[in-house]
GROMACS .gro file of C-alpha atoms in nm:
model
  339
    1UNK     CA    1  -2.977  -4.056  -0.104
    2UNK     CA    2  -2.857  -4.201   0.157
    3UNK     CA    3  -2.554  -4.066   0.445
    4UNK     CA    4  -2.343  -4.269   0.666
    5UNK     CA    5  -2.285  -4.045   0.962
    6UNK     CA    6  -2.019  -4.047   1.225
    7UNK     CA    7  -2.277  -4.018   1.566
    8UNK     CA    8  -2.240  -3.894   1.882
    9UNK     CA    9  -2.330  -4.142   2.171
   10UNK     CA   10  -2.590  -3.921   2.382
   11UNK     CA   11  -2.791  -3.951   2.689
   12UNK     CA   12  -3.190  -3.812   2.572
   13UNK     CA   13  -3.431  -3.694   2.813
   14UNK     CA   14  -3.797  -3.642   2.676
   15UNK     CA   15  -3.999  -3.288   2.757
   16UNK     CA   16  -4.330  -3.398   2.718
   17UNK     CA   17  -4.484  -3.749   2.722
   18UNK     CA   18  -4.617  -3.677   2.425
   19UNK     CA   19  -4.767  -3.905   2.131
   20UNK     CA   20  -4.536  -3.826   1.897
   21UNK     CA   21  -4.264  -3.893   2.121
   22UNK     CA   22  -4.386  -4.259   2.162
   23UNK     CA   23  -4.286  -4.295   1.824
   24UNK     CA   24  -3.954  -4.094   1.849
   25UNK     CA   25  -3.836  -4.318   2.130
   26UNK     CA   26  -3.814  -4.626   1.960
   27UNK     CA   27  -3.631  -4.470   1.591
   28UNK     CA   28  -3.411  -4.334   1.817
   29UNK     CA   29  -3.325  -4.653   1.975
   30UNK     CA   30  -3.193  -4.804   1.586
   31UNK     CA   31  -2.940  -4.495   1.593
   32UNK     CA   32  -2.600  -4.575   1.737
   33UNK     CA   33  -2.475  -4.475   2.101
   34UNK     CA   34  -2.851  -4.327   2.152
   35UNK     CA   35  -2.976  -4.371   2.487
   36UNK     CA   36  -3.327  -4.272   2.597
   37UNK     CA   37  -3.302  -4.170   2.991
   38UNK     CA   38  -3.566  -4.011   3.130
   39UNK     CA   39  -3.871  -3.809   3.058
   40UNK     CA   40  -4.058  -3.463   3.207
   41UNK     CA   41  -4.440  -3.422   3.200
   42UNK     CA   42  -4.651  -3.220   3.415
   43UNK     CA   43  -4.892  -3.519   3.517
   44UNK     CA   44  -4.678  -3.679   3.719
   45UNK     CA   45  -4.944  -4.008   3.648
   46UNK     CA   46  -4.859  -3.933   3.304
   47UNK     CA   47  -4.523  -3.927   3.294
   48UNK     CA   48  -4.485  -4.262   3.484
   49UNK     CA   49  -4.695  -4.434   3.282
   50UNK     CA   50  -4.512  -4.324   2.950
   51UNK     CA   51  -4.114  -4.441   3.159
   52UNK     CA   52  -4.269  -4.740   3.190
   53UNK     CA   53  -4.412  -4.834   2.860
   54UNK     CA   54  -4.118  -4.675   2.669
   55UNK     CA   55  -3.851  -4.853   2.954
   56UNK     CA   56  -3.679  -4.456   3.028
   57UNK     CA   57  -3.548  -4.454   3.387
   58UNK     CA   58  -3.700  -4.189   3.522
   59UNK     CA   59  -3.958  -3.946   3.522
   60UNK     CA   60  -4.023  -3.568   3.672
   61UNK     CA   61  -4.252  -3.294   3.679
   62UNK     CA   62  -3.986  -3.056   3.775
   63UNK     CA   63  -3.779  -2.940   3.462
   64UNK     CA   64  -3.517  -2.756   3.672
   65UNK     CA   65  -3.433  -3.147   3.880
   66UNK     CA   66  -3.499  -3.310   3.581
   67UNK     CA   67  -3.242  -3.115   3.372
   68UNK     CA   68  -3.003  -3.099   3.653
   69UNK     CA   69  -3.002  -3.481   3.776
   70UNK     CA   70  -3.038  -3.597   3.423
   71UNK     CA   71  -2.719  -3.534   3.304
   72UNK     CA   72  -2.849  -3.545   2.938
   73UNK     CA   73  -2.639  -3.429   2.621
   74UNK     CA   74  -2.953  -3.378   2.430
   75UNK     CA   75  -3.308  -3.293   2.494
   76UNK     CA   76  -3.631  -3.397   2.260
   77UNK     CA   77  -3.911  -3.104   2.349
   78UNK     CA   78  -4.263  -3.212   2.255
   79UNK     CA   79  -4.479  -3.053   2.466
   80UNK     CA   80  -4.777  -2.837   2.344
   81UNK     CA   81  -4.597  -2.528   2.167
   82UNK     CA   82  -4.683  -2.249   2.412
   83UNK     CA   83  -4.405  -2.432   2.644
   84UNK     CA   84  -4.136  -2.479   2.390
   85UNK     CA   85  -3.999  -2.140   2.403
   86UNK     CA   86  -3.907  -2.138   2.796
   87UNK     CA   87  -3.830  -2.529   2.772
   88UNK     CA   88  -3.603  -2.492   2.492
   89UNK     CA   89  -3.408  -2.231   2.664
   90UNK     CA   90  -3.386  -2.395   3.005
   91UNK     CA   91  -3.233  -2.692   2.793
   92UNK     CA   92  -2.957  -2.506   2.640
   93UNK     CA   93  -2.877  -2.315   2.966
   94UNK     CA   94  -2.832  -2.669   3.071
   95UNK     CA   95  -2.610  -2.748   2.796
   96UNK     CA   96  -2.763  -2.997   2.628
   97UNK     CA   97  -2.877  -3.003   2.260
   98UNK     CA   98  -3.226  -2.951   2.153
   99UNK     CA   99  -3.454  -3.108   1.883
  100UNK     CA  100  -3.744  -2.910   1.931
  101UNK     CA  101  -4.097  -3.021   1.757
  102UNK     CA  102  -4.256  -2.775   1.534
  103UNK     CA  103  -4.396  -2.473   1.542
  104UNK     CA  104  -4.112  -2.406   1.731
  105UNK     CA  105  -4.230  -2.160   1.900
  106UNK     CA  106  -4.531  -1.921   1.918
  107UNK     CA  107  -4.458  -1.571   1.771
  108UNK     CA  108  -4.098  -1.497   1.602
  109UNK     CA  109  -3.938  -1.295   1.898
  110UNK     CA  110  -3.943  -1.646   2.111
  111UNK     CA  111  -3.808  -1.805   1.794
  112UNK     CA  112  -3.520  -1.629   1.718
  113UNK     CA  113  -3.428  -1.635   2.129
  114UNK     CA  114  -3.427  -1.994   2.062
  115UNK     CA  115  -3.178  -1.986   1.777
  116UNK     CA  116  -2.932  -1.743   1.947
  117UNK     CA  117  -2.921  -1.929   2.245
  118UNK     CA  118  -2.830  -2.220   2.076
  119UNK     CA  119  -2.548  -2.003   1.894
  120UNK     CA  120  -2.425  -1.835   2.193
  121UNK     CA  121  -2.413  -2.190   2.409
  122UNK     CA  122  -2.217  -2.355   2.123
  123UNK     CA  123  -2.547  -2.613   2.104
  124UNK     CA  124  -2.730  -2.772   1.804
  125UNK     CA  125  -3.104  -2.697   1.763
  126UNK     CA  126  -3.305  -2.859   1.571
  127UNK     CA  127  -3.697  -2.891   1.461
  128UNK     CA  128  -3.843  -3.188   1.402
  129UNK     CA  129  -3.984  -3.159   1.064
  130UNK     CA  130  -4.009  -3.540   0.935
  131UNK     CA  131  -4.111  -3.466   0.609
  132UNK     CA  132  -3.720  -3.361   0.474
  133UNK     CA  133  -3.637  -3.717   0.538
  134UNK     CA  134  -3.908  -3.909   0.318
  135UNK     CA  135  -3.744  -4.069   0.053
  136UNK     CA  136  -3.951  -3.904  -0.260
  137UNK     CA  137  -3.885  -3.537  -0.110
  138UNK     CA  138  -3.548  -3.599  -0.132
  139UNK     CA  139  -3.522  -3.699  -0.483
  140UNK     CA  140  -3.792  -3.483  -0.584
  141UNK     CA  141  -3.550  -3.171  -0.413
  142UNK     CA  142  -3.241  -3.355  -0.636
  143UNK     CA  143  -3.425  -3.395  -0.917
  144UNK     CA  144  -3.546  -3.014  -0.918
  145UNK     CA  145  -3.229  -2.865  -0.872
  146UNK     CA  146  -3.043  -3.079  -1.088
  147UNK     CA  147  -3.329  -2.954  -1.339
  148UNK     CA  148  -3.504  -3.242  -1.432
  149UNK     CA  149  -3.834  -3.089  -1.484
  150UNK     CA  150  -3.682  -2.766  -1.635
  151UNK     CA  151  -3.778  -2.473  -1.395
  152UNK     CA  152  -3.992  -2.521  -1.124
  153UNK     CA  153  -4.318  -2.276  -1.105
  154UNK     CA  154  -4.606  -2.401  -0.938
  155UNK     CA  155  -4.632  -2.656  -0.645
  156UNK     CA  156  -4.999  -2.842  -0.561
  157UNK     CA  157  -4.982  -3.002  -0.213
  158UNK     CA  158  -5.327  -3.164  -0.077
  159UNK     CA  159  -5.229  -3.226   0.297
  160UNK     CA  160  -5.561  -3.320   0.449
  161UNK     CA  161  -5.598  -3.597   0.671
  162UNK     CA  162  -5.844  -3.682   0.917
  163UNK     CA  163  -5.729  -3.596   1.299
  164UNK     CA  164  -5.713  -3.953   1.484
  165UNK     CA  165  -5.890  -3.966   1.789
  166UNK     CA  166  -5.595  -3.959   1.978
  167UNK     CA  167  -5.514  -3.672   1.901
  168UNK     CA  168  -5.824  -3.467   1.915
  169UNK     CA  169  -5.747  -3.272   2.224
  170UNK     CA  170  -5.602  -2.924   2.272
  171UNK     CA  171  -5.543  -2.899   1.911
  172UNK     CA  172  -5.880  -2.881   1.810
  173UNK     CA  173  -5.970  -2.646   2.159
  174UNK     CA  174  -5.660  -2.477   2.241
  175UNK     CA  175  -5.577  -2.187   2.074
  176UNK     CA  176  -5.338  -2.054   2.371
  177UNK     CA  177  -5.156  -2.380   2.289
  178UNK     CA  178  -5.124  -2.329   1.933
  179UNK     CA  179  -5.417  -2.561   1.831
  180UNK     CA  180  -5.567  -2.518   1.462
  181UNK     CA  181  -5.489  -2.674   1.111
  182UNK     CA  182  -5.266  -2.444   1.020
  183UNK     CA  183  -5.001  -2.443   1.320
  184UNK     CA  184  -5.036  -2.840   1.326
  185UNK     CA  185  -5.001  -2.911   0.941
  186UNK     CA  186  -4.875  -2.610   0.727
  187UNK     CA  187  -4.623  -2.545   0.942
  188UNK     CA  188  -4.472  -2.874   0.769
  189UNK     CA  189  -4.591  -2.800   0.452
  190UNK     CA  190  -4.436  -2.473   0.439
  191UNK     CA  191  -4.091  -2.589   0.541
  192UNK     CA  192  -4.148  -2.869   0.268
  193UNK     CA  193  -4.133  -2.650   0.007
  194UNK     CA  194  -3.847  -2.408   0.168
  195UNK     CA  195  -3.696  -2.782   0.101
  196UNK     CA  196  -3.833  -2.888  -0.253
  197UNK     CA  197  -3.802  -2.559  -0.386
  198UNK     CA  198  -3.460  -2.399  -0.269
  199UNK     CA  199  -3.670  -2.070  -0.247
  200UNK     CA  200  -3.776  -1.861   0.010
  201UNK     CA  201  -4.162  -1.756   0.086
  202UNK     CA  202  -4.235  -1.367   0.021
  203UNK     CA  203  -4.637  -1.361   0.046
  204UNK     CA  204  -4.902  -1.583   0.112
  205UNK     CA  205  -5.313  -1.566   0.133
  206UNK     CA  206  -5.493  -1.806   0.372
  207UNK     CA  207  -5.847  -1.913   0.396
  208UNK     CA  208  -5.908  -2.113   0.683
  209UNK     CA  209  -6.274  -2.339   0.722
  210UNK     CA  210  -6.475  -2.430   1.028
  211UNK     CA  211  -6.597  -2.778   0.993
  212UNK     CA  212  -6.728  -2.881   1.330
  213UNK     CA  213  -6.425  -3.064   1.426
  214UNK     CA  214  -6.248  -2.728   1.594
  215UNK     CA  215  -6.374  -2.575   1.852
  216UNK     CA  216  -6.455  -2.184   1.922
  217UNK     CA  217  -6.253  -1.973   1.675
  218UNK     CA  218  -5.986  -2.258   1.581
  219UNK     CA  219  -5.982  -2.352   1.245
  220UNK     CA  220  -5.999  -2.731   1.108
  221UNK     CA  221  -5.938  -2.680   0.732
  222UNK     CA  222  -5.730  -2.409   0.524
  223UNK     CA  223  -5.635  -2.317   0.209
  224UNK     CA  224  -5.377  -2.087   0.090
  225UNK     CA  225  -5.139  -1.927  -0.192
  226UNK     CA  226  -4.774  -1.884  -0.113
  227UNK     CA  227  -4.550  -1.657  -0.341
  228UNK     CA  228  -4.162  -1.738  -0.343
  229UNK     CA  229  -3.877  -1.566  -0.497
  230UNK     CA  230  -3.789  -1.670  -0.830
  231UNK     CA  231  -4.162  -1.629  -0.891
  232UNK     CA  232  -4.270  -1.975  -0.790
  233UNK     CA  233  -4.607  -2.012  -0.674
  234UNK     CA  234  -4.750  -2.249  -0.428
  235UNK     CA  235  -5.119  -2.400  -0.351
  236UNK     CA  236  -5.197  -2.593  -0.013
  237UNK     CA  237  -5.484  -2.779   0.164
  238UNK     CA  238  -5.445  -2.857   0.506
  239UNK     CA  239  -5.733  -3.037   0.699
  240UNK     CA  240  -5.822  -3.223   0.972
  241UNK     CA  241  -6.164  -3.356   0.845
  242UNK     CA  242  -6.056  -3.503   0.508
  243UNK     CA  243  -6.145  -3.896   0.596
  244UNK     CA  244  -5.999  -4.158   0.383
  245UNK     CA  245  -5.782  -3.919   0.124
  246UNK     CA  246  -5.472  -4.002  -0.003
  247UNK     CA  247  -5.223  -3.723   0.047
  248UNK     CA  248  -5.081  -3.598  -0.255
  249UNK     CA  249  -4.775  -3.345  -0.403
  250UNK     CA  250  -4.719  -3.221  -0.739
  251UNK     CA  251  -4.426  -3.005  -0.888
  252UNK     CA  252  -4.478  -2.853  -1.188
  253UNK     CA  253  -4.162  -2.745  -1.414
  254UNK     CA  254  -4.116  -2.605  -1.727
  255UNK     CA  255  -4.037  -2.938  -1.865
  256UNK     CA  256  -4.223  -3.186  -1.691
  257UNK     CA  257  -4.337  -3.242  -1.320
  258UNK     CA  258  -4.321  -3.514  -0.995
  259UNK     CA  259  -4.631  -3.617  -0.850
  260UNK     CA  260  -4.586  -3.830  -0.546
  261UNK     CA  261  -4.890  -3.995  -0.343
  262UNK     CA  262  -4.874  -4.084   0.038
  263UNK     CA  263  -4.563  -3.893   0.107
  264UNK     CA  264  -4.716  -3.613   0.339
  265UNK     CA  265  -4.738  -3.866   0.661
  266UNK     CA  266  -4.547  -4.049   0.883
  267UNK     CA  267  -4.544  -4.361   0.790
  268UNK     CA  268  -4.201  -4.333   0.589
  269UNK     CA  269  -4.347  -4.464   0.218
  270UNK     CA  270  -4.455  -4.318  -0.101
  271UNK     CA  271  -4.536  -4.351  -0.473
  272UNK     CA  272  -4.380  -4.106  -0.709
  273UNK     CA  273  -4.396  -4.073  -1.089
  274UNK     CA  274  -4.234  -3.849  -1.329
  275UNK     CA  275  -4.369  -3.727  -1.636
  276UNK     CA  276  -4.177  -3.539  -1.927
  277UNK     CA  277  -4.075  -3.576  -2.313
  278UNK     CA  278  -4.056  -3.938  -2.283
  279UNK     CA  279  -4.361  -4.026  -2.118
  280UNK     CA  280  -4.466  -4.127  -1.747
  281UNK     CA  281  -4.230  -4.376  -1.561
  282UNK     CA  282  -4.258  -4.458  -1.165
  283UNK     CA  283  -3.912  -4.350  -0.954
  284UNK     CA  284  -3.835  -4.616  -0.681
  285UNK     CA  285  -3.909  -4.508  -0.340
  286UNK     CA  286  -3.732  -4.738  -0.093
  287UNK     CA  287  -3.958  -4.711   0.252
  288UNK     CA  288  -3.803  -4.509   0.528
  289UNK     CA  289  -3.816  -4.442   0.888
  290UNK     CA  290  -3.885  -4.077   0.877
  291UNK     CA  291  -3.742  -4.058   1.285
  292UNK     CA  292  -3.464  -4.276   1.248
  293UNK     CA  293  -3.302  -4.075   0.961
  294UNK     CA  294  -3.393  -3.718   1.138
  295UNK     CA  295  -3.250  -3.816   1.422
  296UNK     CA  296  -2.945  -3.989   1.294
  297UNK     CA  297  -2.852  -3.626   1.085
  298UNK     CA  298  -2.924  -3.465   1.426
  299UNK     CA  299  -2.708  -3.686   1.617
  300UNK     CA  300  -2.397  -3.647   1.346
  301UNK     CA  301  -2.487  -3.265   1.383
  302UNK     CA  302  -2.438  -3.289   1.727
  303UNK     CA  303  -2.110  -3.456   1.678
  304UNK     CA  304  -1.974  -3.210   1.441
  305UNK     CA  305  -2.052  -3.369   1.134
  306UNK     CA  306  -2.309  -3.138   0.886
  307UNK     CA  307  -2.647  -3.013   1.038
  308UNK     CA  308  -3.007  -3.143   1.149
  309UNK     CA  309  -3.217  -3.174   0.881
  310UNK     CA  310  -3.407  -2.899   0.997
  311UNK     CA  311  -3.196  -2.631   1.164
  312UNK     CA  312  -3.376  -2.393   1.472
  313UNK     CA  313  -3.316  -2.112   1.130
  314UNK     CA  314  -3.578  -2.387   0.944
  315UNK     CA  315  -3.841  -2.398   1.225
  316UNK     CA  316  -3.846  -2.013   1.230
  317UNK     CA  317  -3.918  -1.966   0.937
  318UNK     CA  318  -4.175  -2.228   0.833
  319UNK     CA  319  -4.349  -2.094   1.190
  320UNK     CA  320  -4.311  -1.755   1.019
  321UNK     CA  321  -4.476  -1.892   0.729
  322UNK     CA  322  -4.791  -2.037   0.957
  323UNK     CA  323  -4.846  -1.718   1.161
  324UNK     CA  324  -4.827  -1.465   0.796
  325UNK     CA  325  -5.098  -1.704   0.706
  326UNK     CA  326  -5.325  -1.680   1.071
  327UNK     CA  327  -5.264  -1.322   0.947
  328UNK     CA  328  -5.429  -1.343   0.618
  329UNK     CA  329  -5.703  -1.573   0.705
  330UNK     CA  330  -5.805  -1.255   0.980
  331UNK     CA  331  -5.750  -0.959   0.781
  332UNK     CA  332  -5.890  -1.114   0.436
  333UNK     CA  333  -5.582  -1.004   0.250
  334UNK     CA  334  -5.253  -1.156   0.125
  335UNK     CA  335  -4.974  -1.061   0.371
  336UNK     CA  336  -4.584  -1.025   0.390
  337UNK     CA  337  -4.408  -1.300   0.532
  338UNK     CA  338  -4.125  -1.190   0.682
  339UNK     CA  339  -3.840  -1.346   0.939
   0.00000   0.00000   0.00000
C-alpha cells in the first residue's frame, strides 16, 4: 500500500489562510522539493499573521499580484467554496497546478469549467479529499475488489463528529458560502465510497436535521440512502453535533464484511477488523499522514507520474453527489444524481 513517487520540486502559494491549510503546510513540508512561498487572504491582518506562524514569505490580498509575483508551479485553494470556482481558474490561467479543497465548487457548471481548464492549460487539478489516503480505505478498496468479502452490497458509514469551536463560523451561518453538514462532510463521504466501492452513485434520498448548532435554514445533521450501479446500496450519517462518537464504516459483502473505527478523520489512524468463514481477525493499520501522502501523489501527478488521488473528475462528482442530496432533503423525494 504504499508508492514511491518520482516528485516534482514546486514553489506553493496558499489561497486562503485557512485552518485546514495550517495543517497542509507542514505535510507538505515532509514531501521532497516542496516549497511553501506565499499565501493570499482577504484580511490582509489575517494573512500576515498566518506567513508568519507558518514561516511563507509573503502575503497578499490581491490574487491577480499575488499570482503574478509569485511565480508558483502549484496553487493550494482553501478558501470558503463560493470563491473556488473564480480562484481556481485564475490559477490555471496562471499556469500553475491546482489542489483545490472540496466541494470544489458550488453548482456543476463551475465544476466542470474547472476541469476543462485544467485540460485545456495542460495543468493537474486536484481535490483534496484526505480520506483516499487513510490506510484502512485503502485496503478495505483492495480487499473489495480483489473479493475478499464476496460481493459488496450495502455500505454503513456513521460520520458524525462534533464541529470544534474553531470552526464554527460560516459553516454553520453561511449558506452563500456553502455552509451545512452536508457540503462540509458528505461531500467526503460520497467520494469515499466512489473509492471503496468502484461504483458510481445513480440516486440518493437525504434527510437533513436542525439541531441548534446551524443557523437559519442550514442544516447540522443528515441522513441519507445512496443507490449505485451494480445495485449496491449505501447508508450515511453526517453531523456536526454528535459529541464524543467514534466514527465508524462497515462494508458488507456477500461473504463477509470490514468494519473499521476512527478512520473518517484526520488524524491518519484506524482500527479495522474483518469478519468471514474463519472468524473475526484485526488487519494492521500502520498510522498515516493523510496530507503528506495526498500531496506526495499530487506532486508525482504533477510531474508526470500517475494522478492525484482525487482528480478535479472526483471532486465533481462527489459535489454532484452533495447537491442531488440538498435536492432531496427540499423536495422530500429521492432524486437523480447526475454529472
Amino acid at each position: 500500500m504504499s508508492e514511491k513517487f518520482m516528485v516534482k520540486p514546486m514553489r506553493w502559494g496558499f489561497v486562503g489562510a485557512s485552518h485546514i491549510a495550517e495543517r497542509v503546510i507542514p505535510a507538505l513540508r515532509k514531501v521532497p522539493g516542496q516549497e511553501p512561498v506565499a499565501v493570499c487572504s482577504r484580511s490582509a491582518v489575517r494573512a500576515r499573521e498566518f506567513a508568519t506562524a507558518l514561516g511563507l514569505q509573503a502575503s497578499y490580498t490581491d490574487l491577480a499580484a499575488f499570482l503574478k509575483e509569485g511565480r508558483f508551479d502549484a496553487v493550494y485553494v482553501s478558501s470558503t467554496n463560493e470563491q473556488h470556482c473564480a480562484q481556481t481558474l485564475a490559477a490555471l490561467e496562471a499556469g500553475c497546478h491546482v489542489m483545490c479543497e472540496k466541494p470544489i465548487a458550488m453548482n456543476l457548471p463551475d465544476a466542470r469549467r474547472m476541469v476543462e481548464a485544467a485540460q485545456r492549460a495542460g495543468r493537474v487539478l486536484g481535490t483534496n479529499h484526505h480520506l483516499r489516503a487513510q490506510a484502512a480505505h485503502r485496503l478495505m478498496r483492495e480487499i473489495v475488489a480483489a473479493g475478499g468479502i464476496g460481493r459488496l452490497h450495502g455500505v454503513q458509514v456513521s460520520h458524525a463528529v462534533f464541529l470544534p469551536p474553531h470552526l464554527q463560523g460560516w459553516r454553520l451561518d453561511a449558506p452563500g458560502a456553502g455552509g451545512g453538514v452536508v457540503l462540509d462532510i458528505l461531500v467526503h463521504d460520497a467520494d469515499l465510497l466512489r473509492y471503496l466501492a468502484g461504483a458510481e452513485p445513480r440516486r440518493i434520498s437525504t434527510h437533513v436535521q436542525h439541531n441548534g448548532l446551524a443557523r437559519g435554514a442550514l442544516e447540522d445533521g443528515a441522513m441519507s440512502v445512496i443507490e449505485f450501479e451494480g445495485g449496491v446500496l449505501a447508508q450515511t450519517h453526517e453531523s456536526f453535533v454528535a459529541q464524543h462518537a467514534a466514527t465508524r464504516l462497515h462494508l458488507l459483502g456477500t461473504e463477509g464484511s470490514l468494519y473499521a473505527v476512527g478512520s473518517l478523520s484526520q488524524a491518519g489512524t484506524a482500527r479495522l477488523w474483518q469478519r468471514d468463514a474463519q472468524g473475526e481477525r484485526e488487519l494492521e493499520v500502520p498510522p498515516v499522514d493523510l496530507y503528506e501522502t495526498g500531496f506526495r501523489a499530487f506532486a508525482a501527478a504533477c510531474a508526470g507520474q500517475g494522478a492525484p488521488l482525487a482528480t478535479g473528475a472526483d471532486g465533481l462528482r462527489s459535489m454532484a453527489v452533495a447537491l442531488a442530496g440538498l435536492a432531496s432533503a427540499a423536495s422530500g423525494r429521492a432524486e437523480a444524481i447526475t454529472f
